[in-house]
PDB file of C-alpha atoms in Angstrom:
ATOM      1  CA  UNK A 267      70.450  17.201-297.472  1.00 49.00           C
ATOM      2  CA  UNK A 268      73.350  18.808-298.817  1.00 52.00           C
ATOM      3  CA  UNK A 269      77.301  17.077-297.839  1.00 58.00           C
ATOM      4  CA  UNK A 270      79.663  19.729-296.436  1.00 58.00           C
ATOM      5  CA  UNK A 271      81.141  21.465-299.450  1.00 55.00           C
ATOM      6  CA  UNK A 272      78.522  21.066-301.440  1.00 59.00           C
ATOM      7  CA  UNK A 273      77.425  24.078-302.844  1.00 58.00           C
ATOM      8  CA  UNK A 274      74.162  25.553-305.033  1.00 66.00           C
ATOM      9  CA  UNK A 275      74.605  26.474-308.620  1.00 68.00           C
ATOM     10  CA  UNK A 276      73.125  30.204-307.679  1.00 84.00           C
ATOM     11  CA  UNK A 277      76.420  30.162-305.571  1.00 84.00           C
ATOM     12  CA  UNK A 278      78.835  29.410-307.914  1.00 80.00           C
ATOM     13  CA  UNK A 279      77.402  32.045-310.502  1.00 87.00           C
ATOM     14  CA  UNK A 280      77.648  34.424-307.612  1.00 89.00           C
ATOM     15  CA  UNK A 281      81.003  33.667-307.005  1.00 87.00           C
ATOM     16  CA  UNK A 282      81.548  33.345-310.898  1.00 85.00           C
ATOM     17  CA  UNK A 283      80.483  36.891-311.290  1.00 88.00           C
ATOM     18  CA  UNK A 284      82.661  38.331-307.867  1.00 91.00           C
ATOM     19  CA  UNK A 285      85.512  36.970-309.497  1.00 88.00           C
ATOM     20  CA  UNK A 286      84.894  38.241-312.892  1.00 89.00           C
ATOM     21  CA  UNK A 287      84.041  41.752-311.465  1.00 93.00           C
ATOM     22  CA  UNK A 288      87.564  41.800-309.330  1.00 93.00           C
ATOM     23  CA  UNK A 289      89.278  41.054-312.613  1.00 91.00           C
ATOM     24  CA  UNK A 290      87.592  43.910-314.329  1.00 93.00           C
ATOM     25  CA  UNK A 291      88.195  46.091-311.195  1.00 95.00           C
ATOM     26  CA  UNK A 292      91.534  45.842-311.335  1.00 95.00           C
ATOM     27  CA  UNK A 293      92.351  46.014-314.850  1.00 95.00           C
ATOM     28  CA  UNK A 294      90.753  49.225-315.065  1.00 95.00           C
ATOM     29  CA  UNK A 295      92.894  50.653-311.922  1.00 96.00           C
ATOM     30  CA  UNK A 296      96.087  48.994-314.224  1.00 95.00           C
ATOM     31  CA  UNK A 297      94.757  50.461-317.188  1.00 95.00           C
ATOM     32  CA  UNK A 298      94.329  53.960-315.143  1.00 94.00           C
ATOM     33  CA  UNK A 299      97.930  53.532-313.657  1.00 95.00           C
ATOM     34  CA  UNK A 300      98.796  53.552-317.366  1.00 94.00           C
ATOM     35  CA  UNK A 301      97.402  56.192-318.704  1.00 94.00           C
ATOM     36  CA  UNK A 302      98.327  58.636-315.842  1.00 94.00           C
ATOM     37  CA  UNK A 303     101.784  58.213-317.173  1.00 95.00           C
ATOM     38  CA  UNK A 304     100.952  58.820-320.774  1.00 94.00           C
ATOM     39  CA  UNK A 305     100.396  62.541-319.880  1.00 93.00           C
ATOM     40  CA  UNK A 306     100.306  63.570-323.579  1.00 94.00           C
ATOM     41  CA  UNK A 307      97.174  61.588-324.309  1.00 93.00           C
ATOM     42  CA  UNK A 308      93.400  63.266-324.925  1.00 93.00           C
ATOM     43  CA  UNK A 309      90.587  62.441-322.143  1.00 93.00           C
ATOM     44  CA  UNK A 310      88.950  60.531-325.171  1.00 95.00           C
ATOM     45  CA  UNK A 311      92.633  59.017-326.014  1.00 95.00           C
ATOM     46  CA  UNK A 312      92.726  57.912-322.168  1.00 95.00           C
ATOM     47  CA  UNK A 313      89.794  56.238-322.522  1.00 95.00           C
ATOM     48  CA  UNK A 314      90.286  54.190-325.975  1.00 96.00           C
ATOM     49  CA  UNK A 315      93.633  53.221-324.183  1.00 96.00           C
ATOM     50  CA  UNK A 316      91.908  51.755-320.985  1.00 96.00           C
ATOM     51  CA  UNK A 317      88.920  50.164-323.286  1.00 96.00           C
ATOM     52  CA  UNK A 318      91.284  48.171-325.145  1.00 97.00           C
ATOM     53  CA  UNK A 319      93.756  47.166-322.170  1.00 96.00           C
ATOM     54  CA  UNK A 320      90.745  46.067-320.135  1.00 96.00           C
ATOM     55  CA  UNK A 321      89.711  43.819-323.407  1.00 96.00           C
ATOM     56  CA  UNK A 322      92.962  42.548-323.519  1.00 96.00           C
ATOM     57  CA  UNK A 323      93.508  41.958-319.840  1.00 95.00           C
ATOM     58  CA  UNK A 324      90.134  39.999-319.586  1.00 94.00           C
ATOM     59  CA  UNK A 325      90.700  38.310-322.247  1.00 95.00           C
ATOM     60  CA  UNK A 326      94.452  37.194-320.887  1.00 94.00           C
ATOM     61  CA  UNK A 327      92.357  36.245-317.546  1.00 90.00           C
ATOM     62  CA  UNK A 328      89.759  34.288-319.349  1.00 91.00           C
ATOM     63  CA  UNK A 329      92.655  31.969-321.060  1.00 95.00           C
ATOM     64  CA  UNK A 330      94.070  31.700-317.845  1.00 93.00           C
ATOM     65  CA  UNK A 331      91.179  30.847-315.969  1.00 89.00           C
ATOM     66  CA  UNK A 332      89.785  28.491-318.734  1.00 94.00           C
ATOM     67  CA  UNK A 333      93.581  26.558-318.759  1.00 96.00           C
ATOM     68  CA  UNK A 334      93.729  25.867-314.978  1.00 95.00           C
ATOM     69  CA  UNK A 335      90.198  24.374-315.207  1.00 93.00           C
ATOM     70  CA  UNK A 336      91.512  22.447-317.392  1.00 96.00           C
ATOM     71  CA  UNK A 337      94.707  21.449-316.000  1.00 97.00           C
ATOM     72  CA  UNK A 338      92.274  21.036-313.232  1.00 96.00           C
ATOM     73  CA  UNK A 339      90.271  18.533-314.459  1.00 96.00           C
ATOM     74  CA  UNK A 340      93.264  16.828-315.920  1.00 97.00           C
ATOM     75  CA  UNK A 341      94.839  16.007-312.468  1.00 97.00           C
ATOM     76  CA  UNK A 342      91.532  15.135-310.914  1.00 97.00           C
ATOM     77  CA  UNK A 343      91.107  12.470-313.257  1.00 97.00           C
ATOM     78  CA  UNK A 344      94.533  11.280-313.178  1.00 97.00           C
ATOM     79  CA  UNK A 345      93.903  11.393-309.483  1.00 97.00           C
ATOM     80  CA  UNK A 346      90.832   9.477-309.277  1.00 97.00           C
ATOM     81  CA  UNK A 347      92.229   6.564-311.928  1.00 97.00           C
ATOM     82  CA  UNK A 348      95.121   6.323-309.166  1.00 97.00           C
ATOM     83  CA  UNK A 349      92.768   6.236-306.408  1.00 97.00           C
ATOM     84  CA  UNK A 350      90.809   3.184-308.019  1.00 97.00           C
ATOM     85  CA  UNK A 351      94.032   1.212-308.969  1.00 97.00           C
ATOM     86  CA  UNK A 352      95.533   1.050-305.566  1.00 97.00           C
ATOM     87  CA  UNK A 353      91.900   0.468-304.143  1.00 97.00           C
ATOM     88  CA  UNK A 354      91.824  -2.419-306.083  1.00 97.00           C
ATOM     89  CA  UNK A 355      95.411  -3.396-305.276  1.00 97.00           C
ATOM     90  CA  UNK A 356      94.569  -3.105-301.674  1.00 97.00           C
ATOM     91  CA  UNK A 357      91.252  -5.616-302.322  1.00 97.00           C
ATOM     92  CA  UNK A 358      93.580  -7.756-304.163  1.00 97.00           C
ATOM     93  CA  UNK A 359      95.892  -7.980-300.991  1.00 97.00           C
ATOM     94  CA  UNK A 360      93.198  -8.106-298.374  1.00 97.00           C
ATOM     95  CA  UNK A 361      91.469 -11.302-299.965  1.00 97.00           C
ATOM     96  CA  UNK A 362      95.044 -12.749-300.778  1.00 97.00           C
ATOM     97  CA  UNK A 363      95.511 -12.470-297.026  1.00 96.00           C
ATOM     98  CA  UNK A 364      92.035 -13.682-296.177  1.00 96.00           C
ATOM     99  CA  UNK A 365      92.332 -16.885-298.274  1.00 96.00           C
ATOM    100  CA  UNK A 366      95.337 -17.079-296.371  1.00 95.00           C
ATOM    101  CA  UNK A 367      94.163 -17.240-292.788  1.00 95.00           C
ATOM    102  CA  UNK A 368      91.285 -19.302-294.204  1.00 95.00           C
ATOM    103  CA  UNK A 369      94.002 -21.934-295.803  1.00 95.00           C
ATOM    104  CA  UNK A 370      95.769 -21.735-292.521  1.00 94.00           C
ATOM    105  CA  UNK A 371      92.935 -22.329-290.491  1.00 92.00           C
ATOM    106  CA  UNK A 372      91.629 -25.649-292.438  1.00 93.00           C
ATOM    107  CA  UNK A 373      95.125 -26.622-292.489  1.00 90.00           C
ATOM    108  CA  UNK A 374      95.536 -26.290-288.261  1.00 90.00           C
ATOM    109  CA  UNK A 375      91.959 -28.119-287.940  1.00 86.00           C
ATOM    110  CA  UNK A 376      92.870 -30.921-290.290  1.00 88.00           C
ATOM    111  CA  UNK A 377      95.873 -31.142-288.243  1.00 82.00           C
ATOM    112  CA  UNK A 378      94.477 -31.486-285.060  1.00 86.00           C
ATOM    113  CA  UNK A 379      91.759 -33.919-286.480  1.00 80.00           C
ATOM    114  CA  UNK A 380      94.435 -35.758-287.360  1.00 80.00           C
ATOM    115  CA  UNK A 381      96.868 -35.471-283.897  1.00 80.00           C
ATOM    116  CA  UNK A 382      93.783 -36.395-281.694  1.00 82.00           C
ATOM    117  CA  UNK A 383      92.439 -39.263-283.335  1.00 73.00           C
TER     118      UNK A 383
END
């Protein structure tokens, strides 16, 4: 049974790809938004242009992509070795306060042993 969130791997390469493919998309609309103002340039010129800005472009998105998983991954262990230290802070406190309570509660018996004999 899967938890909510959870997700397939066939999922994540679908959603791998989507993104991918909107990246592409859109650098070649930048790339065509460029070369419509280069009106001097050749069909075949146009097209050399857009190759190599949609290389670049991807690759630009690819760094990007590959540093925030990264950063990503940085902060969610940071996050998790916070987690753990005040989880353990917070056991350290609750059997402080539970040896306590016990300590009290010997002490009051003893005490009243002692006041009703």
């Amino acid at each position: 049974m899967r938890r909510e969130g959870e997700h397939r791997p066939s999922t994540h390469t679908v959603e791998g790809y989507l993104l991918a493919r909107a990246h592409h998309d859109q650098a070649h609309r930048e790339a065509g938004t460029l070369c419509a103002r280069m009106t001097w340039l050749t069909t075949a010129q146009a097209e050399d242009v857009t190759r190599h800005y949609v290389e670049q472009r991807l690759e630009v998105s690819r760094n990007t992509l590959r540093d925030i998983v990264e950063r990503t991954a940085q902060i969610r262990h940071e996050y998790e070795e916070r987690y753990l230290a005040l989880r353990r802070d917070l056991l350290r406190r609750y059997a402080a306060a539970a040896c306590a309570v016990i300590t009290c509660a010997i002490g009051m018996g003893t005490l009243t042993g002692h006041l009703i004999r």
